[in-house]
C-alpha positions as a Python dict, from the first residue, in 0.01 Angstrom:
ca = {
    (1, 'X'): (0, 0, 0),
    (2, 'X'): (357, -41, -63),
    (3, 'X'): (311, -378, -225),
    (4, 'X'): (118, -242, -510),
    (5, 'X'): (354, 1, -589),
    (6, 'X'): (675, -160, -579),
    (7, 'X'): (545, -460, -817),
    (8, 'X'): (543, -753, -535),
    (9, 'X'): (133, -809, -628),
    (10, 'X'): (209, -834, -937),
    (11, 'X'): (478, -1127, -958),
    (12, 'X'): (250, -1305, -611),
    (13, 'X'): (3, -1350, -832),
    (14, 'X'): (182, -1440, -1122),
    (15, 'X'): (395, -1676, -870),
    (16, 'X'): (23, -1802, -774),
    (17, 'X'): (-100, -1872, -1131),
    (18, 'X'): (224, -2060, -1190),
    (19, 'X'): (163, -2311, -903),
    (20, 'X'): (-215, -2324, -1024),
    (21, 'X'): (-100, -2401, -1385),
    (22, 'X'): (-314, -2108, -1462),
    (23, 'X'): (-194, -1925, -1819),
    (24, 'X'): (-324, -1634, -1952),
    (25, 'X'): (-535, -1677, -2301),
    (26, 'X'): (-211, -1495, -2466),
    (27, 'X'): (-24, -1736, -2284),
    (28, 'X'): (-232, -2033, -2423),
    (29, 'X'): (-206, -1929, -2779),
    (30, 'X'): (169, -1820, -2707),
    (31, 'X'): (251, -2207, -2643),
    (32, 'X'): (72, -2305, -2973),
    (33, 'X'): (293, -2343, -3304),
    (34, 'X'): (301, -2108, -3480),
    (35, 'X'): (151, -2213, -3832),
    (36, 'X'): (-155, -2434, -3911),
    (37, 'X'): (-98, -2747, -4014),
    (38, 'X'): (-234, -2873, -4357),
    (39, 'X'): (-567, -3052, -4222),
    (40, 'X'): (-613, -2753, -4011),
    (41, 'X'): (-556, -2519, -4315),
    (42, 'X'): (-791, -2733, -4516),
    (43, 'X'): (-1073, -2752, -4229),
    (44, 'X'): (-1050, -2398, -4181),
    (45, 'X'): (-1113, -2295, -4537),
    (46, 'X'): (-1426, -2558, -4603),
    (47, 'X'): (-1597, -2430, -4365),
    (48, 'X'): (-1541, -2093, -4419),
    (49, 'X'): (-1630, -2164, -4777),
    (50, 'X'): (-1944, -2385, -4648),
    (51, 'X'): (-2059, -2066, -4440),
    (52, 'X'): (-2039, -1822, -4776),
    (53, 'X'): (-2217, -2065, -4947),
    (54, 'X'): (-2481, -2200, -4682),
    (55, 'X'): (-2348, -2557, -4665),
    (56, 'X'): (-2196, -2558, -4360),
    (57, 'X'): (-2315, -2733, -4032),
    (58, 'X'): (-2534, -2545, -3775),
    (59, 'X'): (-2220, -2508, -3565),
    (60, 'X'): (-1904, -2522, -3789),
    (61, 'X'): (-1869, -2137, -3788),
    (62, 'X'): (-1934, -2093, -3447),
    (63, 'X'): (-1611, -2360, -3449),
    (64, 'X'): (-1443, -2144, -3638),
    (65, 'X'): (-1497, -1801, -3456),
    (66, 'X'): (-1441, -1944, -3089),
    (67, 'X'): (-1335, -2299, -3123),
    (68, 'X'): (-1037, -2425, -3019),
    (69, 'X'): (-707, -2417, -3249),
    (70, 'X'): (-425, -2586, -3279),
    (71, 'X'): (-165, -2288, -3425),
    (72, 'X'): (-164, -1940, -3333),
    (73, 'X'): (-198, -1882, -3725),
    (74, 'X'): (-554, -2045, -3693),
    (75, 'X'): (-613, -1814, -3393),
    (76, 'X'): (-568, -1507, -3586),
    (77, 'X'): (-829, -1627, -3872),
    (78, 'X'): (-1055, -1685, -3602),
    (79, 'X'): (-1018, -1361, -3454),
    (80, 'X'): (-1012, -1233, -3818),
    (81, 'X'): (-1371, -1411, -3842),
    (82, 'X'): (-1547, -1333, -3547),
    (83, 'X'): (-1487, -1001, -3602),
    (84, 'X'): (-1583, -967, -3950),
    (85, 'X'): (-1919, -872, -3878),
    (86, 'X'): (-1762, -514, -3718),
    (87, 'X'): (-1538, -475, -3967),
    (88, 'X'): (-1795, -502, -4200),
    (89, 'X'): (-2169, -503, -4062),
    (90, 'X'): (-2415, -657, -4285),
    (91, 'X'): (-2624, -419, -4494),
    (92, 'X'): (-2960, -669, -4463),
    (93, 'X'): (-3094, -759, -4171),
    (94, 'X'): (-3076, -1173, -4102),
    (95, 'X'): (-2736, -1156, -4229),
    (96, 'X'): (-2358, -1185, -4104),
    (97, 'X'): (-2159, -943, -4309),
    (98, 'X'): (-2155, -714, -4629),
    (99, 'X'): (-2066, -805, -4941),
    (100, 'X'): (-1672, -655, -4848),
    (101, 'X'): (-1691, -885, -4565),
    (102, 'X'): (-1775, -1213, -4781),
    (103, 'X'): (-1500, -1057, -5045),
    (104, 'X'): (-1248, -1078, -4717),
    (105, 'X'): (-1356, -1422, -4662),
    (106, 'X'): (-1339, -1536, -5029),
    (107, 'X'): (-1003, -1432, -5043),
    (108, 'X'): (-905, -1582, -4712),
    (109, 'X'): (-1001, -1902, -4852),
    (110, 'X'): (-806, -1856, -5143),
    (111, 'X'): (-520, -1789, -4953),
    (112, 'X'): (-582, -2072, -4722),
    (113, 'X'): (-572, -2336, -5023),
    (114, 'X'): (-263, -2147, -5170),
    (115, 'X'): (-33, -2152, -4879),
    (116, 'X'): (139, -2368, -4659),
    (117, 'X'): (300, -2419, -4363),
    (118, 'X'): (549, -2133, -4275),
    (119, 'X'): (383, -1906, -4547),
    (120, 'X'): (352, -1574, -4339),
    (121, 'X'): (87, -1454, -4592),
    (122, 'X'): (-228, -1555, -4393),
    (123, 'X'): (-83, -1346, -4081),
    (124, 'X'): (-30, -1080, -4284),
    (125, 'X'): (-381, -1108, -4456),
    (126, 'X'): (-542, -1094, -4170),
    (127, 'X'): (-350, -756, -4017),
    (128, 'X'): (-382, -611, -4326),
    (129, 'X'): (-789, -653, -4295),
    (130, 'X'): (-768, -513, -3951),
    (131, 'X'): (-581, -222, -4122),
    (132, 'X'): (-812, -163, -4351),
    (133, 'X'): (-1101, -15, -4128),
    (134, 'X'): (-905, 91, -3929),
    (135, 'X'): (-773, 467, -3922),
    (136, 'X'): (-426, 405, -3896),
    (137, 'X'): (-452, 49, -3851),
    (138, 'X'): (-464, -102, -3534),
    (139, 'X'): (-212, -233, -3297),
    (140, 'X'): (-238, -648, -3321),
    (141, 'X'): (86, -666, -3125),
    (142, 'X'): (-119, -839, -2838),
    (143, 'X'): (-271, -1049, -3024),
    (144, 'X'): (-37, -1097, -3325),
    (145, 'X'): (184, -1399, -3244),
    (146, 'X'): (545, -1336, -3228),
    (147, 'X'): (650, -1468, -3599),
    (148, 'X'): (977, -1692, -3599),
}
């Protein structure tokens, strides 16, 4: 049909979605600021550090995988962490990542205690471990935020 060809689906739906108050998950993190904030900076790194050393809660890392955020910066270290174990599948069986993997997460945490708000480093932490299994890298343009 016409209407699929000429776009007027397309912006219907969208249209539709609009009047629904329905966003998109990019358009969800899109509205969030763009950098953490420092209790979200310092949350995110102790339990990241709690999971490498086995003292976090039964359920703080599956917070910090899928949970929700309150920055688009804390979105990407999520994404950065539920990933991890692709990036860098565990060697032993029972376990989350290799040792690479914890060495990526060590270092987040570092970073994460080092920097504050409107430090681009953790973004560009984060794409560069993406990068680094990647062939090539990978294109995180959809769900990199836009940096301002």
């Amino acid at each position: 049909p016409s209407c699929l060809t000429d776009g007027v689906l397309p912006r219907m739906l969208a249209a539709l979605r609009q009047l629904l108050g329905i966003r998109t998950h990019a358009e969800k993190i899109g509205a969030l600021p763009v950098h953490m904030g420092e209790e979200e900076r310092k949350r995110l790194a102790e339990l990241i550090e709690g999971f490498i050393d086995g003292t976090c809660g039964p359920y703080d890392w599956d917070w910090v995988m899928a949970g929700p955020k309150e920055s688009q910066e804390a979105e990407r270290v999520s994404s950065l962490c539920a990933g991890l174990d692709a990036l860098h599948p565990p060697k032993e069986k029972g376990h989350f990542t290799d040792d690479v993997g914890l060495s990526v997460l060590r270092e987040l945490v570092a970073l994460l205690r080092a920097t504050s708000a409107s430090d681009t480093r953790v973004f560009e932490f984060v794409d560069e471990a993406f990068k680094e299994v990647e062939p090539g890298g990978t294109d995180n343009s959809e769900a990199a935020p836009r940096r301002v």
